[in-house]
Short mmCIF file of C-alpha atoms and ligand atoms in Angstrom, two decimals:
data_model
loop_
_atom_site.label_atom_id
_atom_site.label_comp_id
_atom_site.label_asym_id
_atom_site.label_seq_id
_atom_site.Cartn_x
_atom_site.Cartn_y
_atom_site.Cartn_z
CA MET A 86 94.68 148.84 114.85
CA THR A 87 93.05 151.15 112.37
CA TYR A 88 89.30 151.62 112.71
CA ASP A 89 88.68 149.07 109.95
CA GLN A 90 91.03 146.55 111.54
CA LEU A 91 89.20 147.00 114.83
CA CYS A 92 85.86 146.35 113.09
CA SER A 93 87.23 143.09 111.64
CA TYR A 94 88.60 142.16 115.04
CA PHE A 95 85.18 142.41 116.67
CA VAL A 96 83.62 140.36 113.90
CA GLU A 97 86.35 137.73 114.26
CA ILE A 98 85.74 137.34 117.98
CA GLY A 99 82.04 136.93 117.32
CA GLU A 100 80.88 140.37 118.43
CA LYS A 101 78.93 143.11 116.71
CA LYS A 102 80.93 145.41 114.46
CA PHE A 103 79.56 148.61 116.05
CA ARG A 104 81.43 147.73 119.25
CA ALA A 105 84.56 148.84 117.41
CA GLY A 106 83.22 152.40 117.27
CA GLN A 107 82.53 152.45 121.01
CA VAL A 108 85.98 151.16 121.87
CA PHE A 109 87.80 153.35 119.35
CA LYS A 110 86.11 156.49 120.65
CA LYS A 111 86.75 155.80 124.32
CA MET A 112 90.31 154.68 123.74
CA TYR A 113 91.17 157.99 122.09
CA GLN A 114 89.40 159.85 124.86
CA GLY A 115 91.97 158.27 127.14
CA ALA A 116 90.43 155.05 128.46
CA SER A 117 93.24 152.73 129.50
CA ASP A 118 91.11 149.90 130.88
CA PHE A 119 88.15 148.15 129.24
CA ASN A 120 86.19 148.63 132.48
CA GLU A 121 86.09 152.35 131.71
CA ILE A 122 84.01 151.60 128.62
CA THR A 123 80.68 151.28 130.33
CA GLU A 124 78.74 150.90 127.08
CA LEU A 125 80.11 147.37 126.94
CA SER A 126 78.60 144.58 129.03
CA ALA A 127 80.65 143.33 131.97
CA LYS A 128 81.03 140.02 130.15
CA LEU A 129 82.43 141.64 127.02
CA ARG A 130 84.75 143.85 129.04
CA GLU A 131 86.11 140.75 130.70
CA LYS A 132 86.50 138.95 127.39
CA LEU A 133 88.38 141.90 125.89
CA SER A 134 90.61 142.36 128.93
CA ALA A 135 91.70 138.74 128.63
CA THR A 136 92.89 139.06 125.05
CA ALA A 137 93.54 142.70 124.22
CA SER A 138 94.92 145.92 125.61
CA LEU A 139 93.99 149.57 125.14
CA THR A 140 97.49 150.87 125.74
CA SER A 141 100.94 150.03 124.44
CA VAL A 142 103.17 152.49 126.26
CA GLU A 143 103.52 152.75 130.01
CA MET A 144 104.78 155.81 131.82
CA LEU A 145 107.99 155.20 133.74
CA ARG A 146 109.00 158.71 134.58
CA LYS A 147 108.09 162.32 133.97
CA GLN A 148 109.98 165.57 134.31
CA GLU A 149 108.33 168.96 134.26
CA SER A 150 110.06 172.19 133.32
CA ALA A 151 109.88 174.80 136.05
CA THR A 152 109.85 177.57 133.49
CA ASP A 153 107.69 176.81 130.48
CA GLY A 154 105.32 173.91 131.18
CA THR A 155 107.27 171.47 129.02
CA ARG A 156 107.00 167.88 130.20
CA LYS A 157 109.31 165.09 129.21
CA TYR A 158 108.13 161.52 129.52
CA LEU A 159 109.96 158.25 129.64
CA PHE A 160 107.67 155.46 128.45
CA SER A 161 108.35 151.75 128.32
CA VAL A 162 107.25 149.54 125.44
CA ALA A 163 107.11 145.76 125.07
CA GLY A 164 110.51 144.13 125.28
CA GLY A 165 111.63 146.43 128.08
CA TYR A 166 112.72 149.31 125.86
CA ALA A 167 112.32 152.91 126.93
CA ILE A 168 111.32 155.77 124.65
CA GLU A 169 110.93 159.48 125.25
CA SER A 170 108.25 161.97 124.31
CA VAL A 171 107.85 165.65 125.04
CA PHE A 172 104.75 167.78 125.66
CA MET A 173 105.18 171.46 124.81
CA LYS A 174 102.97 174.49 125.18
CA TYR A 175 103.08 176.90 122.27
CA LYS A 176 100.92 179.93 121.66
CA TYR A 177 99.16 178.13 118.82
CA GLY A 178 98.44 175.07 120.97
CA ASN A 179 99.84 172.01 122.66
CA THR A 180 102.41 170.08 120.70
CA ALA A 181 103.73 166.56 121.20
CA CYS A 182 107.20 165.58 120.08
CA ILE A 183 107.17 161.81 119.70
CA SER A 184 109.55 158.96 118.98
CA SER A 185 109.30 156.61 116.01
CA GLN A 186 111.89 154.02 117.06
CA ALA A 187 113.57 152.83 120.25
CA GLY A 188 117.09 154.04 119.51
CA CYS A 189 118.20 154.94 115.99
CA ARG A 190 120.68 153.59 113.50
CA MET A 191 121.44 156.79 111.59
CA GLY A 192 124.42 157.61 113.82
CA CYS A 193 124.53 161.41 113.47
CA ALA A 194 127.70 162.53 115.23
CA PHE A 195 126.10 165.21 117.40
CA CYS A 196 122.93 163.35 118.43
CA ALA A 197 122.26 161.57 121.72
CA SER A 198 119.42 159.37 120.48
CA GLY A 199 121.46 157.04 118.33
CA MET A 200 124.40 156.46 120.61
CA ASP A 201 123.39 152.86 121.31
CA GLY A 202 122.13 152.14 117.80
CA LEU A 203 118.65 150.89 116.98
CA GLN A 204 116.81 148.76 119.51
CA ARG A 205 113.64 148.24 117.52
CA ASP A 206 110.98 149.94 115.41
CA LEU A 207 107.89 151.14 117.23
CA THR A 208 104.50 149.88 116.11
CA ALA A 209 101.90 152.37 114.90
CA GLY A 210 100.08 151.75 118.19
CA GLU A 211 103.15 152.68 120.21
CA ILE A 212 103.71 155.81 118.14
CA VAL A 213 100.11 156.94 118.63
CA ASP A 214 99.80 155.89 122.25
CA GLN A 215 102.53 158.37 123.26
CA VAL A 216 100.08 161.14 122.40
CA VAL A 217 97.12 159.50 124.11
CA ALA A 218 99.20 158.91 127.27
CA MET A 219 100.34 162.54 127.35
CA GLU A 220 96.77 163.80 126.90
CA ARG A 221 95.67 161.54 129.74
CA ASP A 222 98.44 162.75 132.02
CA THR A 223 98.14 166.47 131.26
CA GLY A 224 94.36 166.48 130.93
CA GLU A 225 94.90 168.65 127.86
CA ARG A 226 94.25 168.21 124.17
CA ILE A 227 97.20 167.91 121.85
CA GLY A 228 96.59 169.57 118.50
CA HIS A 229 100.02 169.44 116.89
CA ILE A 230 102.51 166.65 116.45
CA VAL A 231 106.15 166.63 115.48
CA VAL A 232 107.82 163.31 114.79
CA MET A 233 111.19 164.60 115.98
CA GLY A 234 111.90 162.42 118.97
CA THR A 235 114.13 159.37 118.98
CA GLY A 236 114.44 157.46 115.73
CA GLU A 237 114.35 158.00 112.00
CA PRO A 238 110.66 157.94 111.03
CA PHE A 239 111.39 157.03 107.40
CA ASP A 240 113.38 154.02 108.61
CA ASN A 241 110.06 152.75 110.02
CA TYR A 242 107.93 153.92 107.14
CA ASP A 243 104.88 151.64 107.13
CA GLU A 244 104.18 151.95 110.83
CA LEU A 245 104.70 155.72 110.58
CA ILE A 246 102.08 156.00 107.82
CA ARG A 247 99.61 153.91 109.80
CA ALA A 248 100.23 156.12 112.85
CA LEU A 249 99.61 159.27 110.79
CA GLN A 250 96.32 157.82 109.56
CA LEU A 251 95.36 157.04 113.15
CA PHE A 252 96.23 160.56 114.34
CA HIS A 253 94.04 161.96 111.62
CA ASP A 254 91.03 159.65 112.09
CA GLU A 255 88.08 161.88 112.98
CA ARG A 256 86.58 159.17 115.16
CA GLY A 257 89.70 159.30 117.31
CA LEU A 258 92.24 162.09 117.86
CA ASN A 259 91.10 163.98 114.76
CA ILE A 260 94.35 165.89 114.30
CA GLY A 261 94.69 167.78 111.02
CA LEU A 262 97.40 166.40 108.75
CA ARG A 263 98.65 169.95 108.29
CA ASN A 264 99.30 170.09 112.03
CA ILE A 265 101.71 167.17 111.80
CA THR A 266 105.40 167.42 110.90
CA VAL A 267 107.70 164.52 110.13
CA SER A 268 111.45 165.07 110.29
CA THR A 269 113.89 162.94 108.30
CA CYS A 270 117.65 162.87 108.01
CA GLY A 271 117.09 162.50 104.28
CA LEU A 272 116.19 158.98 103.12
CA LEU A 273 115.56 159.91 99.49
CA PRO A 274 113.33 157.08 98.24
CA LYS A 275 111.05 157.61 101.22
CA ILE A 276 110.81 161.37 100.65
CA LYS A 277 109.51 160.58 97.17
CA GLN A 278 107.03 158.06 98.49
CA PHE A 279 105.89 160.40 101.27
CA ALA A 280 105.04 163.09 98.71
CA GLN A 281 102.54 160.62 97.26
CA ASP A 282 101.28 159.00 100.44
CA MET A 283 100.99 162.00 102.77
CA PRO A 284 101.19 165.23 100.74
CA GLN A 285 99.43 167.24 103.45
CA VAL A 286 101.79 166.37 106.26
CA ASN A 287 104.66 168.84 106.75
CA LEU A 288 108.11 167.61 105.92
CA ALA A 289 111.28 168.69 107.71
CA VAL A 290 114.66 167.60 106.38
CA SER A 291 117.75 167.63 108.57
CA LEU A 292 120.42 169.23 106.42
CA HIS A 293 122.96 170.52 108.96
CA ALA A 294 125.56 171.34 106.30
CA ALA A 295 125.94 173.28 103.08
CA ASP A 296 128.38 170.88 101.41
CA ASP A 297 128.82 167.12 101.13
CA GLU A 298 132.14 166.95 102.89
CA THR A 299 130.85 168.61 106.04
CA ARG A 300 127.59 166.70 105.90
CA ARG A 301 129.34 163.33 105.57
CA LYS A 302 131.46 164.14 108.58
CA ILE A 303 128.47 164.62 110.87
CA MET A 304 125.73 162.54 109.21
CA PRO A 305 126.57 159.03 107.93
CA VAL A 306 123.41 159.06 105.79
CA ALA A 307 125.11 161.66 103.60
CA ARG A 308 127.44 158.92 102.36
CA ALA A 309 124.46 157.22 100.76
CA TYR A 310 122.86 160.32 99.23
CA GLU A 311 124.65 163.36 97.87
CA MET A 312 123.25 166.77 98.70
CA LYS A 313 122.68 167.49 95.05
CA GLU A 314 120.39 164.46 94.76
CA LEU A 315 118.74 165.25 98.09
CA LEU A 316 117.95 168.83 97.09
CA ALA A 317 116.70 167.71 93.68
CA VAL A 318 114.26 165.34 95.38
CA CYS A 319 113.24 168.13 97.76
CA ARG A 320 112.48 170.38 94.79
CA GLU A 321 110.40 167.59 93.25
CA TYR A 322 108.62 167.25 96.59
CA THR A 323 107.69 170.93 96.73
CA SER A 324 106.42 170.99 93.18
CA ALA A 325 104.41 167.79 93.61
CA THR A 326 102.87 168.79 96.95
CA ARG A 327 103.03 172.60 96.71
CA ARG A 328 104.13 172.42 100.34
CA ARG A 329 107.06 174.26 101.81
CA ILE A 330 109.89 172.12 103.17
CA THR A 331 111.58 173.01 106.44
CA PHE A 332 115.33 172.47 106.48
CA GLU A 333 116.72 171.93 109.93
CA TYR A 334 120.22 173.19 110.45
CA SER A 335 121.81 172.67 113.85
CA LEU A 336 124.60 175.18 114.24
CA ILE A 337 127.78 173.52 115.51
CA SER A 338 130.54 175.88 116.44
CA GLY A 339 133.47 175.65 114.03
CA GLU A 340 131.92 172.78 112.03
CA ASN A 341 129.08 174.08 109.88
CA ASP A 342 128.47 177.62 111.08
CA SER A 343 130.78 179.82 109.00
CA LEU A 344 129.20 182.72 107.16
CA GLU A 345 130.61 181.20 103.95
CA ALA A 346 128.57 178.08 104.67
CA ALA A 347 125.51 180.32 105.08
CA ALA A 348 126.15 181.91 101.68
CA LEU A 349 126.69 178.53 100.04
CA LEU A 350 123.50 177.18 101.61
CA ALA A 351 121.56 180.19 100.34
CA SER A 352 122.83 179.61 96.80
CA LYS A 353 121.79 175.95 96.94
CA LEU A 354 118.31 176.66 98.26
CA LYS A 355 117.66 179.60 95.98
CA GLY A 356 114.17 179.64 94.54
CA MET A 357 113.02 176.61 96.51
CA LEU A 358 109.73 176.69 98.44
CA CYS A 359 111.44 176.29 101.78
CA HIS A 360 112.29 177.64 105.16
CA VAL A 361 115.45 177.17 107.20
CA ASN A 362 115.11 176.47 110.89
CA LEU A 363 118.37 177.10 112.71
CA ILE A 364 118.78 175.12 115.91
CA PRO A 365 121.66 176.11 118.14
CA LEU A 366 123.18 172.69 118.87
CA ASN A 367 122.28 171.31 122.27
CA HIS A 368 125.33 170.03 124.00
CA VAL A 369 125.46 166.28 124.56
CA GLU A 370 127.75 165.29 127.41
CA GLU A 371 129.54 162.47 125.59
CA LYS A 372 130.23 164.55 122.49
CA SER A 373 132.74 167.31 121.94
CA TYR A 374 130.51 169.44 119.73
CA ARG A 375 129.36 172.84 120.95
CA GLY A 376 126.50 175.00 119.76
CA SER A 377 127.16 178.35 118.11
CA ALA A 378 126.69 181.47 120.21
CA ARG A 379 123.33 183.17 119.84
CA ARG A 380 124.90 186.23 118.24
CA HIS A 381 126.68 184.12 115.68
CA ALA A 382 123.45 182.26 114.91
CA GLU A 383 121.86 185.64 114.24
CA ASP A 384 124.69 186.55 111.84
CA PHE A 385 124.27 183.21 110.06
CA ALA A 386 120.53 183.86 109.78
CA ALA A 387 121.17 187.38 108.47
CA VAL A 388 123.26 186.02 105.58
CA LEU A 389 120.47 183.63 104.59
CA SER A 390 117.78 186.24 104.82
CA SER A 391 119.80 188.83 102.90
CA LYS A 392 119.84 186.30 100.06
CA GLY A 393 116.11 185.84 100.15
CA ILE A 394 115.94 182.61 102.17
CA GLU A 395 113.26 182.48 104.84
CA VAL A 396 114.89 181.66 108.15
CA THR A 397 114.09 181.41 111.86
CA ILE A 398 116.11 180.48 114.91
CA ARG A 399 114.32 177.86 116.96
CA ARG A 400 113.12 178.87 120.38
CA GLU A 401 114.17 176.29 122.92
CA LEU A 402 111.65 174.85 125.34
CA GLY A 403 112.44 172.50 128.18
CA SER A 404 116.18 173.00 128.16
CA ASP A 405 116.19 172.82 131.96
CA ILE A 406 115.04 169.18 131.73
CA SER A 407 117.19 168.03 128.79
CA ALA A 408 114.09 167.90 126.65
CA ALA A 409 115.55 170.17 124.01
CA CYS A 410 115.90 168.94 120.48
CA GLY A 411 118.44 166.16 120.06
CA GLN A 412 118.78 165.40 123.74
CA LEU A 413 116.33 162.54 123.92
CA ARG A 414 118.17 159.43 124.89
CA LEU A 415 117.97 156.24 126.80
CA SER A 416 120.64 156.70 129.37
CA GLU A 417 121.63 153.98 131.78
CA LYS A 418 120.80 156.26 134.65
CA GLN A 419 117.26 156.90 133.46
CA ASN A 420 116.65 153.21 132.97
CA ARG A 421 117.99 152.42 136.41
CA ASN A 422 115.89 155.09 138.07
CA ALA A 423 112.88 153.83 136.20
N1 SAH B 1300 115.72 161.24 112.48
C1 SAH B 1300 114.99 162.47 112.26
C2 SAH B 1300 114.39 163.04 113.53
C3 SAH B 1300 115.45 163.30 114.54
S1 SAH B 1300 115.48 164.54 115.71
C4 SAH B 1300 115.92 163.49 111.62
O1 SAH B 1300 117.11 163.24 111.53
O2 SAH B 1300 115.43 164.52 111.17
C5 SAH B 1300 115.05 166.08 115.14
C6 SAH B 1300 116.19 167.04 114.85
O3 SAH B 1300 117.10 167.22 115.94
C7 SAH B 1300 117.04 166.60 113.68
O4 SAH B 1300 117.22 167.69 112.82
C8 SAH B 1300 118.34 166.24 114.36
O5 SAH B 1300 119.44 166.27 113.47
C9 SAH B 1300 118.41 167.29 115.42
N2 SAH B 1300 119.39 167.06 116.49
C10 SAH B 1300 119.90 165.89 116.91
N3 SAH B 1300 120.77 166.08 117.92
C11 SAH B 1300 120.81 167.41 118.14
C12 SAH B 1300 121.49 168.23 119.09
N4 SAH B 1300 122.32 167.70 119.97
N5 SAH B 1300 121.27 169.55 119.04
C13 SAH B 1300 120.41 170.08 118.13
N6 SAH B 1300 119.74 169.38 117.24
C14 SAH B 1300 119.93 168.04 117.24
#
């Protein structure tokens, strides 16, 4: 519930509206049980416990990287579905990578998250509670959020927007919109809408190819939207929001990583307010794709930068616990162990 919805809820159950503020504050400080909210009378705590809940995700399992402090969580949500979230420590602060759906229906050829299709959309509460649960478990504040876990956030647009509003609410987590990044595989109509609804939130677009033929081969969504249209909408986005777009490009050996592809990509992005983030593909056991060698990734980056395109190669965290980008999945084994 948003703050306003919570206020209405208290009025509806015949309580004072200001109770909403007390509950909202404590919930985002990590309270998971109404009995922790001592400002409320015992009677009210009992009444609330009987009808409502402060949490919507439950921790099933946790893995901690031995090298860099990254923690990967397996949470369960109503219906018995499992979702994954990752806590990462960066120099600029703690970052949460969160899921927007249980499963995914986008079917990218190299990705582990969508192998079983979509199970269901997450509610705004479930999206937000991943962050609260990780703060509770780590005892640390999370200041940055990337919606780059399982799922296609723009395929669950309304709940995503509500979650972003909740993240930002100063009475709760109070996370700056500029510290939040949403990653999409490129659902055009939603990119347009997002420019209007959330112009301060960072947008990342998964491109992964420099031409339609290659893109269609690895990303089914490319059959619905041509790159030309996608890039035109991205240009509109940058002029409307004056915000730089990040293009994610996972380098797959022999598929999309030729230096010609780099040159073609540079020509297509020329003059755009953007940044290319190269991600050496993380190997997924069931798939034949392999990531490009580090040296080759550097050559690819050099072509882009020689043509004036800003580019970085993503640093990998948590690769010892399969928490690296694109490896979040709901494997049988994990569910069984859980
Ligand atoms: N649905 C959103 C968020 C998904 S995950 C999107 O498509 O953008 C975030 C990024 O990880 C996307 O760019 C996705 O294409 C990429 N990714 C998926 N599997 C990967 C893998 N095995 N190795 C590297 N990147 C991967």
